[in-house]
Amino acid sequence: MAQSSLSGYAPVQQLAEGFPALLRAQWTAGGDAALLPIGIFATLHAVRVAYDVRKGMQLAGRQPLAQELFAMLTFSFGGAILTALLLGRTQMWLENSTTLPLYAGVYLLMARAPGDVVYRALRSLSPVSDVFLAGVDGLIRGYGVTAAGVDLVRKTLKGQPVADSLVAWIVIGTVMGSGGGIIDDVLQFSRPTWSLRAPTMFKRISLDVRVSFCATVGYILTTHAWSFAERAPGFPLSALLDRLLALVPHLSDQEAHLISGLLCSAVLSTAAHFRAAEYSASERAAAALALRKKNDAAASSNDEDNEEEDDDDDDEEDDIYSD
């Protein structure tokens, strides 16, 4: 096996080795014993998705709680749902007894907390809250696309025909990181009325899909996981393509997991900063429109009252002259 291009950087090696354990860390009470049997990063990811769903509902119009919760869970587990369907495996969110209650509980706090305290706190901290949560989501997504996406196919399913399919690696990796948005794009779960439509991704590819695709392809290239000479020896250009692939700096799987997470985090947090500004502008516009409608309604009500008073005065004058 070729030596990693980062093998001489001890801090990178330590970070790469500790990265999976960091993402699986649980809430503790200061010791080694877990305070709650749920992951810290899983909790933050649930907060990120719930926050984004609530923001969308806030502008588009609130929906019944069950409908909002269903949309939230679709965005949370969409990648795992599509991956399991494509590979014929058990749904991953069913294999853990705490995942579904965690995400459902977080959204209930985001949508129905007394005084709307959770949502208002995050909005008051924007754009810092948006950038921080997007950065955490990027770390999780980069790791999920590579370790739970590509590696699921090429390692966990090793020995099966799909494990040797480059197409399967790319599709599963991309879907794992963007499945929730793809499902919503097709079935409109986040809208008041659900409908089946042609995906807009065929016209304009979303950032989530692009990030997931690039992270997937980057992981395959940098780990040198694919060799044409090994997997497609009969292809006339195999030797040439392998020489081109050899020019790509080589990383170990752990290093590539870390680099993928950091790059996804950087891209998504940067995008979140700009989206936070756009959302604040939309909030102000919506508030101004609501105030204008309220003032128009009040003015209209005053006009009607004045007309009724004028009608009463006319009736009194008619009564005077009738005498």
Tab-separated table of C-alpha atoms in Angstrom:
chain	number	residue	atom	x	y	z
A	1	MET	CA	0.000	0.000	0.000
A	2	ALA	CA	1.300	3.456	-0.915
A	3	GLN	CA	2.429	5.712	1.896
A	4	SER	CA	0.152	8.586	2.853
A	5	SER	CA	1.170	12.083	1.762
A	6	LEU	CA	0.465	13.248	5.336
A	7	SER	CA	2.325	10.475	7.132
A	8	GLY	CA	4.952	12.899	8.381
A	9	TYR	CA	2.479	15.165	10.156
A	10	ALA	CA	1.871	13.699	13.614
A	11	PRO	CA	-0.892	16.166	14.645
A	12	VAL	CA	-2.885	15.282	11.529
A	13	GLN	CA	-2.479	11.603	12.295
A	14	GLN	CA	-3.737	12.116	15.850
A	15	LEU	CA	-6.734	14.136	14.682
A	16	ALA	CA	-7.574	11.566	12.025
A	17	GLU	CA	-7.402	8.703	14.529
A	18	GLY	CA	-9.544	10.535	17.077
A	19	PHE	CA	-12.087	11.943	14.606
A	20	PRO	CA	-14.518	8.965	14.644
A	21	ALA	CA	-14.432	8.805	18.456
A	22	LEU	CA	-15.102	12.536	18.648
A	23	LEU	CA	-18.216	12.231	16.489
A	24	ARG	CA	-19.464	9.361	18.674
A	25	ALA	CA	-18.812	11.142	22.001
A	26	GLN	CA	-21.750	11.148	24.423
A	27	TRP	CA	-22.916	13.636	27.019
A	28	THR	CA	-21.068	12.974	30.277
A	29	ALA	CA	-21.281	14.278	33.833
A	30	GLY	CA	-17.588	15.098	34.108
A	31	GLY	CA	-16.415	11.494	34.344
A	32	ASP	CA	-16.241	8.549	32.008
A	33	ALA	CA	-19.836	7.486	32.617
A	34	ALA	CA	-22.306	8.739	30.041
A	35	LEU	CA	-24.860	11.197	31.378
A	36	LEU	CA	-27.199	10.451	28.486
A	37	PRO	CA	-26.911	7.562	25.994
A	38	ILE	CA	-26.958	9.968	23.036
A	39	GLY	CA	-24.182	11.523	21.033
A	40	ILE	CA	-23.205	15.178	21.354
A	41	PHE	CA	-22.816	15.616	17.615
A	42	ALA	CA	-26.064	13.736	16.968
A	43	THR	CA	-27.823	16.209	19.262
A	44	LEU	CA	-26.258	19.186	17.492
A	45	HIS	CA	-27.205	17.711	14.112
A	46	ALA	CA	-30.790	17.304	15.299
A	47	VAL	CA	-30.792	20.944	16.426
A	48	ARG	CA	-29.426	22.045	13.028
A	49	VAL	CA	-32.090	20.203	11.039
A	50	ALA	CA	-34.913	21.242	13.386
A	51	TYR	CA	-33.764	24.862	13.237
A	52	ASP	CA	-33.647	24.882	9.424
A	53	VAL	CA	-37.062	23.229	9.148
A	54	ARG	CA	-38.580	25.678	11.622
A	55	LYS	CA	-37.128	28.641	9.724
A	56	GLY	CA	-38.639	27.350	6.500
A	57	MET	CA	-42.014	26.838	8.145
A	58	GLN	CA	-41.847	30.278	9.726
A	59	LEU	CA	-41.743	31.989	6.347
A	60	ALA	CA	-43.882	29.587	4.305
A	61	GLY	CA	-46.552	29.225	6.999
A	62	ARG	CA	-46.794	26.962	10.029
A	63	GLN	CA	-48.279	23.512	9.567
A	64	PRO	CA	-49.791	20.954	11.952
A	65	LEU	CA	-47.173	19.671	14.393
A	66	ALA	CA	-47.284	16.100	13.058
A	67	GLN	CA	-46.689	17.334	9.508
A	68	GLU	CA	-43.786	19.524	10.548
A	69	LEU	CA	-42.284	16.667	12.555
A	70	PHE	CA	-42.566	14.307	9.580
A	71	ALA	CA	-40.742	16.824	7.381
A	72	MET	CA	-38.040	17.198	10.043
A	73	LEU	CA	-37.478	13.429	10.263
A	74	THR	CA	-37.390	13.149	6.470
A	75	PHE	CA	-34.601	15.714	6.258
A	76	SER	CA	-32.770	14.047	9.162
A	77	PHE	CA	-32.821	10.462	7.901
A	78	GLY	CA	-33.398	10.938	4.156
A	79	GLY	CA	-29.914	9.837	3.168
A	80	ALA	CA	-30.070	6.698	5.307
A	81	ILE	CA	-33.587	5.937	4.046
A	82	LEU	CA	-32.608	6.102	0.364
A	83	THR	CA	-29.359	4.215	0.984
A	84	ALA	CA	-31.183	1.367	2.715
A	85	LEU	CA	-33.767	1.202	-0.075
A	86	LEU	CA	-31.099	1.133	-2.800
A	87	LEU	CA	-29.038	-1.554	-1.064
A	88	GLY	CA	-31.922	-3.600	0.347
A	89	ARG	CA	-30.780	-3.144	3.955
A	90	THR	CA	-32.566	-2.441	7.236
A	91	GLN	CA	-33.310	1.230	7.810
A	92	MET	CA	-30.422	2.573	9.906
A	93	TRP	CA	-32.637	4.775	12.063
A	94	LEU	CA	-34.517	1.650	13.168
A	95	GLU	CA	-31.360	-0.020	14.463
A	96	ASN	CA	-30.962	2.403	17.375
A	97	SER	CA	-33.569	2.951	20.088
A	98	THR	CA	-32.513	6.543	20.856
A	99	THR	CA	-32.155	8.125	17.398
A	100	LEU	CA	-35.823	8.681	16.567
A	101	PRO	CA	-36.812	9.920	20.062
A	102	LEU	CA	-33.832	12.291	20.068
A	103	TYR	CA	-34.683	13.965	16.766
A	104	ALA	CA	-38.412	14.065	17.518
A	105	GLY	CA	-37.784	15.524	20.976
A	106	VAL	CA	-35.462	18.216	19.624
A	107	TYR	CA	-38.044	19.324	17.081
A	108	LEU	CA	-40.777	19.440	19.715
A	109	LEU	CA	-38.571	21.833	21.704
A	110	MET	CA	-37.841	23.860	18.568
A	111	ALA	CA	-41.492	24.098	17.550
A	112	ARG	CA	-43.447	24.090	20.807
A	113	ALA	CA	-41.167	25.161	23.663
A	114	PRO	CA	-42.881	27.560	26.121
A	115	GLY	CA	-42.391	31.105	24.915
A	116	ASP	CA	-40.682	29.721	21.790
A	117	VAL	CA	-37.497	30.108	23.837
A	118	VAL	CA	-35.302	27.673	21.852
A	119	TYR	CA	-36.052	29.103	18.425
A	120	ARG	CA	-35.885	32.702	19.634
A	121	ALA	CA	-32.515	32.052	21.295
A	122	LEU	CA	-31.037	30.668	18.086
A	123	ARG	CA	-32.469	33.547	16.058
A	124	SER	CA	-31.041	36.084	18.494
A	125	LEU	CA	-27.590	34.504	18.069
A	126	SER	CA	-27.771	34.448	14.263
A	127	PRO	CA	-25.605	34.350	12.182
A	128	VAL	CA	-23.253	32.787	14.760
A	129	SER	CA	-25.741	30.016	15.543
A	130	ASP	CA	-26.317	29.317	11.835
A	131	VAL	CA	-22.609	29.112	11.060
A	132	PHE	CA	-21.780	26.962	14.097
A	133	LEU	CA	-24.560	24.428	13.460
A	134	ALA	CA	-23.729	24.271	9.746
A	135	GLY	CA	-20.078	23.646	10.591
A	136	VAL	CA	-21.007	20.750	12.867
A	137	ASP	CA	-23.321	19.396	10.177
A	138	GLY	CA	-20.443	19.571	7.694
A	139	LEU	CA	-18.186	17.472	9.934
A	140	ILE	CA	-20.907	14.849	10.281
A	141	ARG	CA	-21.785	14.932	6.599
A	142	GLY	CA	-18.190	14.609	5.422
A	143	TYR	CA	-17.700	11.586	7.645
A	144	GLY	CA	-21.079	10.097	6.742
A	145	VAL	CA	-20.539	10.404	2.993
A	146	THR	CA	-17.200	8.610	3.232
A	147	ALA	CA	-17.415	6.149	6.129
A	148	ALA	CA	-21.161	5.436	6.105
A	149	GLY	CA	-21.562	5.882	2.354
A	150	VAL	CA	-18.644	4.750	0.200
A	151	ASP	CA	-17.122	2.441	2.823
A	152	LEU	CA	-20.510	0.840	3.454
A	153	VAL	CA	-20.486	-0.390	-0.136
A	154	ARG	CA	-16.834	-1.226	-0.680
A	155	LYS	CA	-16.046	-2.648	2.785
A	156	THR	CA	-19.197	-3.745	4.616
A	157	LEU	CA	-20.661	-5.341	1.491
A	158	LYS	CA	-17.320	-6.719	0.315
A	159	GLY	CA	-17.793	-9.994	-1.545
A	160	GLN	CA	-21.069	-8.888	-3.110
A	161	PRO	CA	-21.159	-7.661	-6.724
A	162	VAL	CA	-22.191	-4.139	-5.685
A	163	ALA	CA	-18.984	-3.732	-3.679
A	164	ASP	CA	-16.933	-3.536	-6.878
A	165	SER	CA	-19.187	-0.974	-8.565
A	166	LEU	CA	-17.743	2.520	-8.877
A	167	VAL	CA	-21.226	3.745	-9.777
A	168	ALA	CA	-22.575	2.344	-6.500
A	169	TRP	CA	-19.821	4.063	-4.503
A	170	ILE	CA	-20.598	7.454	-6.036
A	171	VAL	CA	-24.388	7.127	-5.904
A	172	ILE	CA	-24.520	5.875	-2.322
A	173	GLY	CA	-22.016	8.461	-1.109
A	174	THR	CA	-23.910	11.314	-2.748
A	175	VAL	CA	-27.312	10.085	-1.587
A	176	MET	CA	-26.093	9.566	1.972
A	177	GLY	CA	-25.207	13.245	2.240
A	178	SER	CA	-28.201	14.761	0.460
A	179	GLY	CA	-31.062	12.242	0.552
A	180	GLY	CA	-33.419	14.340	2.686
A	181	GLY	CA	-33.311	17.246	0.266
A	182	ILE	CA	-33.803	14.910	-2.700
A	183	ILE	CA	-36.917	13.351	-1.138
A	184	ASP	CA	-38.381	16.752	-0.296
A	185	ASP	CA	-37.574	18.040	-3.776
A	186	VAL	CA	-39.613	15.215	-5.319
A	187	LEU	CA	-42.501	14.857	-2.851
A	188	GLN	CA	-42.679	18.364	-1.315
A	189	PHE	CA	-42.923	17.156	2.298
A	190	SER	CA	-42.042	20.608	3.620
A	191	ARG	CA	-44.993	22.238	1.812
A	192	PRO	CA	-48.527	22.545	3.191
A	193	THR	CA	-49.795	20.307	0.372
A	194	TRP	CA	-47.679	17.349	-0.725
A	195	SER	CA	-47.327	16.662	-4.445
A	196	LEU	CA	-45.201	14.596	-6.785
A	197	ARG	CA	-43.197	16.730	-9.179
A	198	ALA	CA	-40.136	16.652	-11.426
A	199	PRO	CA	-37.095	17.316	-9.217
A	200	THR	CA	-35.643	20.799	-9.569
A	201	MET	CA	-32.193	19.219	-9.182
A	202	PHE	CA	-32.389	18.361	-12.877
A	203	LYS	CA	-32.460	22.104	-13.565
A	204	ARG	CA	-30.340	23.401	-10.689
A	205	ILE	CA	-28.251	21.098	-8.529
A	206	SER	CA	-28.488	22.027	-4.855
A	207	LEU	CA	-25.450	22.794	-2.720
A	208	ASP	CA	-26.051	19.690	-0.581
A	209	VAL	CA	-25.904	17.413	-3.636
A	210	ARG	CA	-22.814	19.135	-5.016
A	211	VAL	CA	-20.977	18.995	-1.694
A	212	SER	CA	-21.855	15.337	-1.159
A	213	PHE	CA	-20.851	14.391	-4.701
A	214	CYS	CA	-17.519	16.216	-4.486
A	215	ALA	CA	-16.766	14.706	-1.070
A	216	THR	CA	-17.539	11.235	-2.418
A	217	VAL	CA	-15.382	11.561	-5.525
A	218	GLY	CA	-12.595	13.246	-3.558
A	219	TYR	CA	-12.565	10.402	-1.045
A	220	ILE	CA	-12.360	7.759	-3.771
A	221	LEU	CA	-9.539	9.583	-5.556
A	222	THR	CA	-7.404	10.480	-2.541
A	223	THR	CA	-7.596	7.018	-0.974
A	224	HIS	CA	-6.781	5.430	-4.338
A	225	ALA	CA	-9.619	3.018	-3.628
A	226	TRP	CA	-10.249	2.380	-7.311
A	227	SER	CA	-7.721	0.821	-9.657
A	228	PHE	CA	-8.609	0.247	-13.304
A	229	ALA	CA	-5.926	-2.400	-13.661
A	230	GLU	CA	-7.473	-4.334	-10.758
A	231	ARG	CA	-11.183	-3.816	-11.414
A	232	ALA	CA	-11.290	-3.289	-15.192
A	233	PRO	CA	-8.184	-5.059	-16.541
A	234	GLY	CA	-9.680	-5.549	-19.994
A	235	PHE	CA	-10.285	-1.857	-20.571
A	236	PRO	CA	-7.758	-0.553	-23.162
A	237	LEU	CA	-7.060	2.688	-21.239
A	238	SER	CA	-6.702	1.107	-17.783
A	239	ALA	CA	-2.935	1.622	-17.573
A	240	LEU	CA	-3.158	5.263	-18.688
A	241	LEU	CA	-5.996	6.070	-16.288
A	242	ASP	CA	-4.167	4.463	-13.374
A	243	ARG	CA	-1.098	6.591	-14.107
A	244	LEU	CA	-3.300	9.704	-14.006
A	245	LEU	CA	-4.884	8.597	-10.724
A	246	ALA	CA	-1.429	8.055	-9.256
A	247	LEU	CA	-0.818	11.801	-9.558
A	248	VAL	CA	-3.476	12.479	-6.906
A	249	PRO	CA	-1.953	12.826	-3.394
A	250	HIS	CA	-2.589	9.678	-1.399
A	251	LEU	CA	-4.364	9.728	1.975
A	252	SER	CA	-5.254	6.941	4.360
A	253	ASP	CA	-8.942	6.259	4.906
A	254	GLN	CA	-8.874	7.948	8.320
A	255	GLU	CA	-7.107	11.008	6.976
A	256	ALA	CA	-9.571	11.277	4.107
A	257	HIS	CA	-12.502	11.038	6.570
A	258	LEU	CA	-11.067	13.988	8.495
A	259	ILE	CA	-10.236	16.108	5.434
A	260	SER	CA	-13.669	15.435	3.955
A	261	GLY	CA	-15.368	16.512	7.180
A	262	LEU	CA	-13.299	19.690	7.462
A	263	LEU	CA	-13.900	20.708	3.848
A	264	CYS	CA	-17.638	20.037	4.060
A	265	SER	CA	-17.747	22.008	7.294
A	266	ALA	CA	-15.964	24.973	5.700
A	267	VAL	CA	-18.255	25.037	2.659
A	268	LEU	CA	-21.522	24.613	4.567
A	269	SER	CA	-20.665	27.111	7.291
A	270	THR	CA	-19.698	29.722	4.697
A	271	ALA	CA	-22.954	29.143	2.831
A	272	ALA	CA	-24.864	29.357	6.129
A	273	HIS	CA	-23.413	32.818	6.772
A	274	PHE	CA	-24.800	34.161	3.494
A	275	ARG	CA	-28.096	32.328	3.912
A	276	ALA	CA	-28.516	33.798	7.389
A	277	ALA	CA	-28.290	37.293	5.917
A	278	GLU	CA	-30.805	36.393	3.209
A	279	TYR	CA	-33.183	34.879	5.750
A	280	SER	CA	-32.988	37.945	7.986
A	281	ALA	CA	-33.855	40.116	4.995
A	282	SER	CA	-36.801	37.821	4.209
A	283	GLU	CA	-37.919	38.030	7.838
A	284	ARG	CA	-37.866	41.810	7.760
A	285	ALA	CA	-39.757	41.868	4.470
A	286	ALA	CA	-42.384	39.467	5.816
A	287	ALA	CA	-42.764	41.536	9.011
A	288	ALA	CA	-43.128	44.740	6.980
A	289	LEU	CA	-45.749	43.107	4.763
A	290	ALA	CA	-47.688	41.849	7.788
A	291	LEU	CA	-47.590	45.314	9.372
A	292	ARG	CA	-48.739	46.910	6.128
A	293	LYS	CA	-51.640	44.490	5.867
A	294	LYS	CA	-52.554	45.164	9.483
A	295	ASN	CA	-52.512	48.910	8.912
A	296	ASP	CA	-54.557	48.548	5.720
A	297	ALA	CA	-57.093	46.430	7.580
A	298	ALA	CA	-57.286	48.991	10.382
A	299	ALA	CA	-57.709	51.834	7.891
A	300	SER	CA	-60.391	49.915	6.067
A	301	SER	CA	-62.190	49.274	9.354
A	302	ASN	CA	-62.034	52.978	10.226
A	303	ASP	CA	-63.433	53.904	6.819
A	304	GLU	CA	-66.345	51.528	7.337
A	305	ASP	CA	-67.024	53.025	10.784
A	306	ASN	CA	-66.994	56.547	9.319
A	307	GLU	CA	-69.401	55.508	6.594
A	308	GLU	CA	-71.758	54.050	9.187
A	309	GLU	CA	-71.598	57.308	11.180
A	310	ASP	CA	-72.374	59.317	8.036
A	311	ASP	CA	-75.331	57.059	7.333
A	312	ASP	CA	-76.598	57.614	10.883
A	313	ASP	CA	-76.306	61.410	10.456
A	314	ASP	CA	-78.238	61.272	7.215
A	315	ASP	CA	-80.994	59.260	8.872
A	316	GLU	CA	-81.248	61.838	11.669
A	317	GLU	CA	-81.545	64.690	9.150
A	318	ASP	CA	-84.262	62.808	7.289
A	319	ASP	CA	-86.135	62.345	10.547
A	320	ILE	CA	-85.931	66.099	11.320
A	321	TYR	CA	-87.282	67.194	7.968
A	322	SER	CA	-89.945	64.508	7.975
A	323	ASP	CA	-91.480	66.116	11.032
